[in-house]
mmCIF file of C-alpha atoms in Angstrom:
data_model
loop_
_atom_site.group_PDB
_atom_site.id
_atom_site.type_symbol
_atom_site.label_atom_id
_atom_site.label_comp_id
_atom_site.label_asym_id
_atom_site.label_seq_id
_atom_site.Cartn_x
_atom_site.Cartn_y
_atom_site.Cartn_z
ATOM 1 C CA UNK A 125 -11.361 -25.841 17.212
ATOM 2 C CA UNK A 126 -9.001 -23.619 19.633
ATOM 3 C CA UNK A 127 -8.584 -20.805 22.022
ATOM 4 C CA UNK A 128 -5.583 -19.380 23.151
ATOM 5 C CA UNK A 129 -4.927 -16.256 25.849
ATOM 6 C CA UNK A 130 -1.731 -14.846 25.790
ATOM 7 C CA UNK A 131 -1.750 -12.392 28.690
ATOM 8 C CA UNK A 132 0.427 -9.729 27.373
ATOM 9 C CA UNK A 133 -0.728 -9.161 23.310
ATOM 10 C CA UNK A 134 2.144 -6.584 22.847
ATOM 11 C CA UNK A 135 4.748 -10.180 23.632
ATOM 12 C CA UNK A 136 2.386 -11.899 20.860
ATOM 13 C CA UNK A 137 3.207 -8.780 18.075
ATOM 14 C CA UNK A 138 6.473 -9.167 18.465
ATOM 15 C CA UNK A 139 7.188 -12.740 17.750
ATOM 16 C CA UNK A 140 5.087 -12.395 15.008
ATOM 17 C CA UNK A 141 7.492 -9.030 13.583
ATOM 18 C CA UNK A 142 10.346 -11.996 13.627
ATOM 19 C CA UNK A 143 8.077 -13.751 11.064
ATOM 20 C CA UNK A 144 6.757 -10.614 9.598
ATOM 21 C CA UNK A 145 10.436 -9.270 8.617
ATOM 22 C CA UNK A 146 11.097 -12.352 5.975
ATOM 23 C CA UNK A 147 7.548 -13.209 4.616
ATOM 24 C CA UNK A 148 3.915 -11.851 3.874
ATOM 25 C CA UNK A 149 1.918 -14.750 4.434
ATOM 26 C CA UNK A 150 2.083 -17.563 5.952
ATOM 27 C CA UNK A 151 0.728 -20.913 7.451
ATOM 28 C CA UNK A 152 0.472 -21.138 12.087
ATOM 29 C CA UNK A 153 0.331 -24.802 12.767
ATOM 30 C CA UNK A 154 -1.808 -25.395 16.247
ATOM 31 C CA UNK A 155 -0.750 -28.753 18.034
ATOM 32 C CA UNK A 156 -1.205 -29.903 21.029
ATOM 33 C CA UNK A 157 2.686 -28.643 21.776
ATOM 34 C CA UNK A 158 2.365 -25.328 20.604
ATOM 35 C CA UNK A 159 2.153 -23.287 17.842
ATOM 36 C CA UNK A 160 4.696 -23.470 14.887
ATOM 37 C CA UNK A 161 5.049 -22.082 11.471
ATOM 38 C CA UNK A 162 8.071 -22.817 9.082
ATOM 39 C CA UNK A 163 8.741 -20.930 5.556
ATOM 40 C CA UNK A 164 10.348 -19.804 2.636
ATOM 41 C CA UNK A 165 11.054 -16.453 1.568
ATOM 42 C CA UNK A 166 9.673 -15.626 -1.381
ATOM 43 C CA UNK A 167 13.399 -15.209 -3.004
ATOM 44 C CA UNK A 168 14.038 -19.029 -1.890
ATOM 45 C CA UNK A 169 17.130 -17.985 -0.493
ATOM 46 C CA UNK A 170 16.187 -17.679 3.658
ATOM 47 C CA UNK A 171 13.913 -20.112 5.572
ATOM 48 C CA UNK A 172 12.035 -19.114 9.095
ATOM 49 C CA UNK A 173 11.280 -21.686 11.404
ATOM 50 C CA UNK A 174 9.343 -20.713 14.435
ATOM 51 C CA UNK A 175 7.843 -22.260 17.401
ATOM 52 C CA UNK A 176 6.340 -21.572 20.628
ATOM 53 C CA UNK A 177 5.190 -24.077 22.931
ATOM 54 C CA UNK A 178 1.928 -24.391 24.976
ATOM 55 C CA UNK A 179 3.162 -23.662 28.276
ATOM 56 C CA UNK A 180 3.892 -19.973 27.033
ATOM 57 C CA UNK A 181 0.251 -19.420 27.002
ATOM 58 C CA UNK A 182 -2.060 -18.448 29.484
ATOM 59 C CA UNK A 183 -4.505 -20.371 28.152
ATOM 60 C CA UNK A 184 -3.940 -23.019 25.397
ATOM 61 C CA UNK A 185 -7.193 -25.654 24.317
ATOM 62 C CA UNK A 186 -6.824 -27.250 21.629
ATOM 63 C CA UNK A 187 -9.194 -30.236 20.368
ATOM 64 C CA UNK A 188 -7.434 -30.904 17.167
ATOM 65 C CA UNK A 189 -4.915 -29.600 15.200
ATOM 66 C CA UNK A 190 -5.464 -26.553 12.934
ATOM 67 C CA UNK A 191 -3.812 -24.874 10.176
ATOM 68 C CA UNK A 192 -3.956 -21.477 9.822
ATOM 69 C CA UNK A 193 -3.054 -19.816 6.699
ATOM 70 C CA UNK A 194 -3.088 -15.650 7.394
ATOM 71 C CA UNK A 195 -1.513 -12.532 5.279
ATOM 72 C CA UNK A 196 0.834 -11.635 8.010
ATOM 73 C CA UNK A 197 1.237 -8.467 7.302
ATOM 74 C CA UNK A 198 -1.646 -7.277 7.781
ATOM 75 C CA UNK A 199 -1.921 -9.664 10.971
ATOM 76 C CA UNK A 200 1.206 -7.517 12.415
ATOM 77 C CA UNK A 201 -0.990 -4.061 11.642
ATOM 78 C CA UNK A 202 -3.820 -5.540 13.602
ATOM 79 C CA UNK A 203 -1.581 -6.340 16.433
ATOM 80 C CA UNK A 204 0.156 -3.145 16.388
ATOM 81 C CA UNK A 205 -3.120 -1.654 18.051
ATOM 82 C CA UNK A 206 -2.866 -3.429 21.069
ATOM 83 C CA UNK A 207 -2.756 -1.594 24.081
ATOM 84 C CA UNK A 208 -0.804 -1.801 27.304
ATOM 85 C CA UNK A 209 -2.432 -4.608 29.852
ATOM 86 C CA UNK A 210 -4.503 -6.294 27.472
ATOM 87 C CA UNK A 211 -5.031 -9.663 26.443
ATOM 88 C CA UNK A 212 -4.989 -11.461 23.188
ATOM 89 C CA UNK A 213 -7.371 -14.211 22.959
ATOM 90 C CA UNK A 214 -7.135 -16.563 19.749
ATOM 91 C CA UNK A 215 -9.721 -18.661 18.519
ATOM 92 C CA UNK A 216 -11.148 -20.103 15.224
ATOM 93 C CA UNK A 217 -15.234 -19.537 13.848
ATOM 94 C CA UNK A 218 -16.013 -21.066 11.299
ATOM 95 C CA UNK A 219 -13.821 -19.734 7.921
ATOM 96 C CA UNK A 220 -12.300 -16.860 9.749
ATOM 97 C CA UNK A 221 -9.530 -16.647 12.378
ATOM 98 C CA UNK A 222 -10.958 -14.317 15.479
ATOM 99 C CA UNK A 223 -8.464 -12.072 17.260
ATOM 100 C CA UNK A 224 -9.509 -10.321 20.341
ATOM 101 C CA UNK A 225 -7.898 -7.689 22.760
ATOM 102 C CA UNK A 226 -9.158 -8.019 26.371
ATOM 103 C CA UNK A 227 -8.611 -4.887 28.591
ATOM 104 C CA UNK A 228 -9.955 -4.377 32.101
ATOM 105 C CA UNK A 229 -13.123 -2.521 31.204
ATOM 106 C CA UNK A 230 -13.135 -3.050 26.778
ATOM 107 C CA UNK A 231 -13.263 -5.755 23.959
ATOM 108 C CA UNK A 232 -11.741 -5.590 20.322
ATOM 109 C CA UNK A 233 -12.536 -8.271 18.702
ATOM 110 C CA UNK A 234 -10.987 -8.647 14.944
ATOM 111 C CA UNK A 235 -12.373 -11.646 12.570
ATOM 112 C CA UNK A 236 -10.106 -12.010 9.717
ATOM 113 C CA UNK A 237 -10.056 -14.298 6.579
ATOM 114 C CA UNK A 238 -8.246 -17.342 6.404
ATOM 115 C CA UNK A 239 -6.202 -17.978 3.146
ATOM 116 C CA UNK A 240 -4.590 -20.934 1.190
ATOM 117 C CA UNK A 241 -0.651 -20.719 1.541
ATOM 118 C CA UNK A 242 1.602 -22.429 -0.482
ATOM 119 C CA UNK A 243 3.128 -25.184 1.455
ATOM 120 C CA UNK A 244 5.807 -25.346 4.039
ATOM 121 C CA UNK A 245 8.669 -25.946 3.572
ATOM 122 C CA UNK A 246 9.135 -29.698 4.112
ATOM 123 C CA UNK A 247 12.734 -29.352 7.028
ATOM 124 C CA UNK A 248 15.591 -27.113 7.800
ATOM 125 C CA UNK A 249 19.024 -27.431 5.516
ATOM 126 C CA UNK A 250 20.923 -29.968 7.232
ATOM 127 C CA UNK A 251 24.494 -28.128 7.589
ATOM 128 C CA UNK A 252 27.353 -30.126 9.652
ATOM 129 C CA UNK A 253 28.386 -26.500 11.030
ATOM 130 C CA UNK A 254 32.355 -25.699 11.676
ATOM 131 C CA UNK A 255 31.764 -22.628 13.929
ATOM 132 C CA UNK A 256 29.094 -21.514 16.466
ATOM 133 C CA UNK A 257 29.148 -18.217 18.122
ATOM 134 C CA UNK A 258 26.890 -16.794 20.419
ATOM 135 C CA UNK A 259 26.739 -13.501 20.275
ATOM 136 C CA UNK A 260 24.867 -10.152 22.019
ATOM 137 C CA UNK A 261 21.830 -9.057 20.430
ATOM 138 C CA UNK A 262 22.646 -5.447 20.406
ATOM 139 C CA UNK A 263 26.110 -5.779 19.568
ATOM 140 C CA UNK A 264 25.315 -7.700 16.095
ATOM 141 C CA UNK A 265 22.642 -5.349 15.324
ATOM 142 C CA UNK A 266 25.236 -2.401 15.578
ATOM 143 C CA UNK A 267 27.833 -4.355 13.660
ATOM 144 C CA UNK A 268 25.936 -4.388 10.655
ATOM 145 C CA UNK A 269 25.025 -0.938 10.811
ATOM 146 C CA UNK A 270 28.591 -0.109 10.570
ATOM 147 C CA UNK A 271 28.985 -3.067 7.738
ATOM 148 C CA UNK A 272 25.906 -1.284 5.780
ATOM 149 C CA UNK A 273 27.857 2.130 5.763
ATOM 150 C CA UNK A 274 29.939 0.518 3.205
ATOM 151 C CA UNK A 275 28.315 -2.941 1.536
ATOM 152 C CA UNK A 276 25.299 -4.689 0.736
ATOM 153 C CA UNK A 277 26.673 -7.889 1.629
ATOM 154 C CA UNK A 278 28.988 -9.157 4.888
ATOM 155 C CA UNK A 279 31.605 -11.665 5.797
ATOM 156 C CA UNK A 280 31.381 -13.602 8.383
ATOM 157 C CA UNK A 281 35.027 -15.686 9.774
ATOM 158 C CA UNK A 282 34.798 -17.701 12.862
ATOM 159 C CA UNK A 283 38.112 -18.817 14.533
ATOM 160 C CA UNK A 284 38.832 -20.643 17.719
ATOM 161 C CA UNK A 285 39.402 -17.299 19.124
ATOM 162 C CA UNK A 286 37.446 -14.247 17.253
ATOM 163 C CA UNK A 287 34.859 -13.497 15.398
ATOM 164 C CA UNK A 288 35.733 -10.947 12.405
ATOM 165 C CA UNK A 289 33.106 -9.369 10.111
ATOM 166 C CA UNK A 290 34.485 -7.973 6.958
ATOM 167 C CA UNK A 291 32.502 -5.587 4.732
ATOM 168 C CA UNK A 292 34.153 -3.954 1.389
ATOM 169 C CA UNK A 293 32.238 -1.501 -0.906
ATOM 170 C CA UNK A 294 32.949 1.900 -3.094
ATOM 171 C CA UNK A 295 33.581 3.789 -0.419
ATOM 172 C CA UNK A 296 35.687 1.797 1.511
ATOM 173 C CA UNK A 297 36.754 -1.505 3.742
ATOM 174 C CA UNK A 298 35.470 -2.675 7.242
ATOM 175 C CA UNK A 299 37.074 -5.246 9.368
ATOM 176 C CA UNK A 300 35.964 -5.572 13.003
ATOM 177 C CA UNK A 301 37.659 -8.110 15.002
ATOM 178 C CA UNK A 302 36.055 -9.336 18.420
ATOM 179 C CA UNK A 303 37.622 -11.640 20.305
ATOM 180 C CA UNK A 304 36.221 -14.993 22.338
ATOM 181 C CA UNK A 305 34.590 -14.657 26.190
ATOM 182 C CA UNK A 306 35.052 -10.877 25.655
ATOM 183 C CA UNK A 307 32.320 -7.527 25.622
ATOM 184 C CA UNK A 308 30.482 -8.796 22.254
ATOM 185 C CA UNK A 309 31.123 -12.374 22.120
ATOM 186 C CA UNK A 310 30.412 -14.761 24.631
ATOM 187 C CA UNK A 311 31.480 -17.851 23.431
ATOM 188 C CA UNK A 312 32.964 -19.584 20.318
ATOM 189 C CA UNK A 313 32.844 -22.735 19.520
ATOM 190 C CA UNK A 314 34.819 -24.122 16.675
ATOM 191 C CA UNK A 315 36.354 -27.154 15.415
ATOM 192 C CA UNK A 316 37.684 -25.613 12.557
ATOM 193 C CA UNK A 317 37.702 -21.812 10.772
ATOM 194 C CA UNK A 318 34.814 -20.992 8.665
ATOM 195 C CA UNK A 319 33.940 -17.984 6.586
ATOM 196 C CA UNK A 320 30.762 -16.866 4.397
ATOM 197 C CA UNK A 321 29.073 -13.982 2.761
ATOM 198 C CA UNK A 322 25.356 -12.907 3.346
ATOM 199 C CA UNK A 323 22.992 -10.360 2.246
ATOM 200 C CA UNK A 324 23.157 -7.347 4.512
ATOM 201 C CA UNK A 325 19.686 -6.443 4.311
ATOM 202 C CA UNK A 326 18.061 -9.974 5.348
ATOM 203 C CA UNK A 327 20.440 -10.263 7.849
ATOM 204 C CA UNK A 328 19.120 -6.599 9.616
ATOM 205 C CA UNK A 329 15.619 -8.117 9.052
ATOM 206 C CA UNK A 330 16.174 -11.680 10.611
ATOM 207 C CA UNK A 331 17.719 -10.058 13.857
ATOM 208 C CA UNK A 332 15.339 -7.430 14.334
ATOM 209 C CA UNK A 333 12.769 -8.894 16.280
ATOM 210 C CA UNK A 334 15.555 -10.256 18.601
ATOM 211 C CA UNK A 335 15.170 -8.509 21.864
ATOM 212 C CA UNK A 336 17.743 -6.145 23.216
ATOM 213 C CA UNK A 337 19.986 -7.487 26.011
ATOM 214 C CA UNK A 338 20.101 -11.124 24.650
ATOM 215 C CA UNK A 339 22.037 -13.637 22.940
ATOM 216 C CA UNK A 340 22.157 -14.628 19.627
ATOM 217 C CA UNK A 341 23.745 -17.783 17.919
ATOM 218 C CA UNK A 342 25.343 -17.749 14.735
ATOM 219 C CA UNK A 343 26.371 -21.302 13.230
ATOM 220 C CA UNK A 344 28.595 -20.641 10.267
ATOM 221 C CA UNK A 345 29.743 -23.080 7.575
ATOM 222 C CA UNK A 346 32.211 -22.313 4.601
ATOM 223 C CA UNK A 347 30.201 -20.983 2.050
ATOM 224 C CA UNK A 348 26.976 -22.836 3.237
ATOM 225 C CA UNK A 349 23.561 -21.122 4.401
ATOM 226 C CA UNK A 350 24.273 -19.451 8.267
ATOM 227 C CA UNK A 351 21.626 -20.290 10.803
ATOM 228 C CA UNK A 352 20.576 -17.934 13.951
ATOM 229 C CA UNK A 353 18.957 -18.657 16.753
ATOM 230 C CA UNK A 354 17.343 -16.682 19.219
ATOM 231 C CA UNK A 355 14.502 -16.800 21.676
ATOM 232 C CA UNK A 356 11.794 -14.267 22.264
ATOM 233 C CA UNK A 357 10.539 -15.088 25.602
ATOM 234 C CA UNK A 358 9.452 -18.837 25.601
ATOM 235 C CA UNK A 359 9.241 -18.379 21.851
ATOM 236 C CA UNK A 360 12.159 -19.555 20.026
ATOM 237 C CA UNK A 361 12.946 -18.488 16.083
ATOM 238 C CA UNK A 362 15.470 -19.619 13.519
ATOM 239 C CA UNK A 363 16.684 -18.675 10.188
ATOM 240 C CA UNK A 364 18.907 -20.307 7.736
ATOM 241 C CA UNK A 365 20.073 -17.779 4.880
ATOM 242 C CA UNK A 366 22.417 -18.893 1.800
ATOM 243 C CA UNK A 367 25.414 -17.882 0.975
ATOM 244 C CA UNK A 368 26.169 -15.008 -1.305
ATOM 245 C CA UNK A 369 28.285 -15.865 -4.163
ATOM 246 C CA UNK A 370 30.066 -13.614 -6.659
ATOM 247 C CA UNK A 371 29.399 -13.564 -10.396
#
């Protein structure tokens, strides 16, 4: 059995939108550390791993731990409703998983089924990465709106001193060049050049969630999967998508 209190529920919906945006449903591990959950797309080709640890909570008791399969989806809808100043309190009863939204004078209280997911994936892709490059948020998420003008898919090349994302489609050719401890990127580290291709579209989705002002980091192997990292609050979230690769 648990109980957790997260004092603002609106900072709850949106960690979950950064699991939401790759997968449906999905498995919350409780532990005495914190809550994780780690996943496959349904595709195969991106991976989510997700954790938030106990401190973050404003309440955390747990006696033992719990796995909690949910369809995420329509966990996200649920959360959408909450209102500003309440509370989300988390608890388990019996076969279903309660959600409740405190406010100073009103109780919601949600009960919703728990389901059998398909198992975790076992651990991350173990990548020696060449390049890492930490990046703003907001800056990223603009640079692949300009890439999608043109492309379904984006290159990524990391030098010792710039970062250049290359995009090439019917209607044209992007190359955007940004250079090291500069406006967009705030640091590059790299022992050696790498470059890759992703899908556009599950790129847009993995950063979405990211908050605006922050940093992201992008490690970047040679036609291996990319990994980002970012943190939403105490919460922090990775991804690992594969490469594209042309017929």
């Amino acid at each position: 059995m648990f109980e957790i209190k997260i004092d603002d529920a609106r900072y709850w919906k949106n960690c979950v939108d950064s699991i939401v945006s790759l997968i449906d449903e999905g498995s919350f591990n409780i532990a005495k550390e914190g809550i994780s959950l780690r996943a496959m797309d349904p595709s195969g080709i991106s991976m989510i791993s997700f954790f938030m640890p106990n401190k973050a909570f404003a309440k955390y008791e747990v006696d033992k731990p719990a796995v909690i399969g949910l369809n995420l989806e329509n966990f996200g809808k649920i959360l959408s409703s909450s209102r500003a100043e309440e509370q989300l309190i988390m608890k388990e009863a019996g076969n279903k998983f309660v959600v409740e939204f405190v406010g100073k004078n009103s109780r919601r209280r949600y009960r919703l089924p728990m389901i059998d997911v398909k198992k975790d994936a076992d651990k991350e892709p173990k990548v020696e990465f060449d390049s890492v490059v930490e990046v703003k948020s907001d800056s990223l998420k603009d640079i692949l709106k300009d890439a999608n003008l043109l492309s379904t898919h984006v290159g990524f090349k990391a030098e010792k001193d710039s970062f250049v994302v290359l995009a090439k489609g019917d209607a044209g050719e992007l190359e955007e060049e940004h250079m090291n401890n500069a406006e967009v990127i705030k640091k590059i580290s790299a022992s050696k050049s790498a470059f890759a291709t992703f899908n556009l579209d599950y790129l847009e989705r993995m950063i979405s969630a990211c908050p605006s002002n922050s940093t992201m980091t992008l490690s970047i192997k040679t036609e291996e999967p990319i990994r980002i990292d970012y943190k939403i609050g105490d919460a922090n979230v990775s991804y690992f998508l594969a490469p594209y690769m042309e017929n």
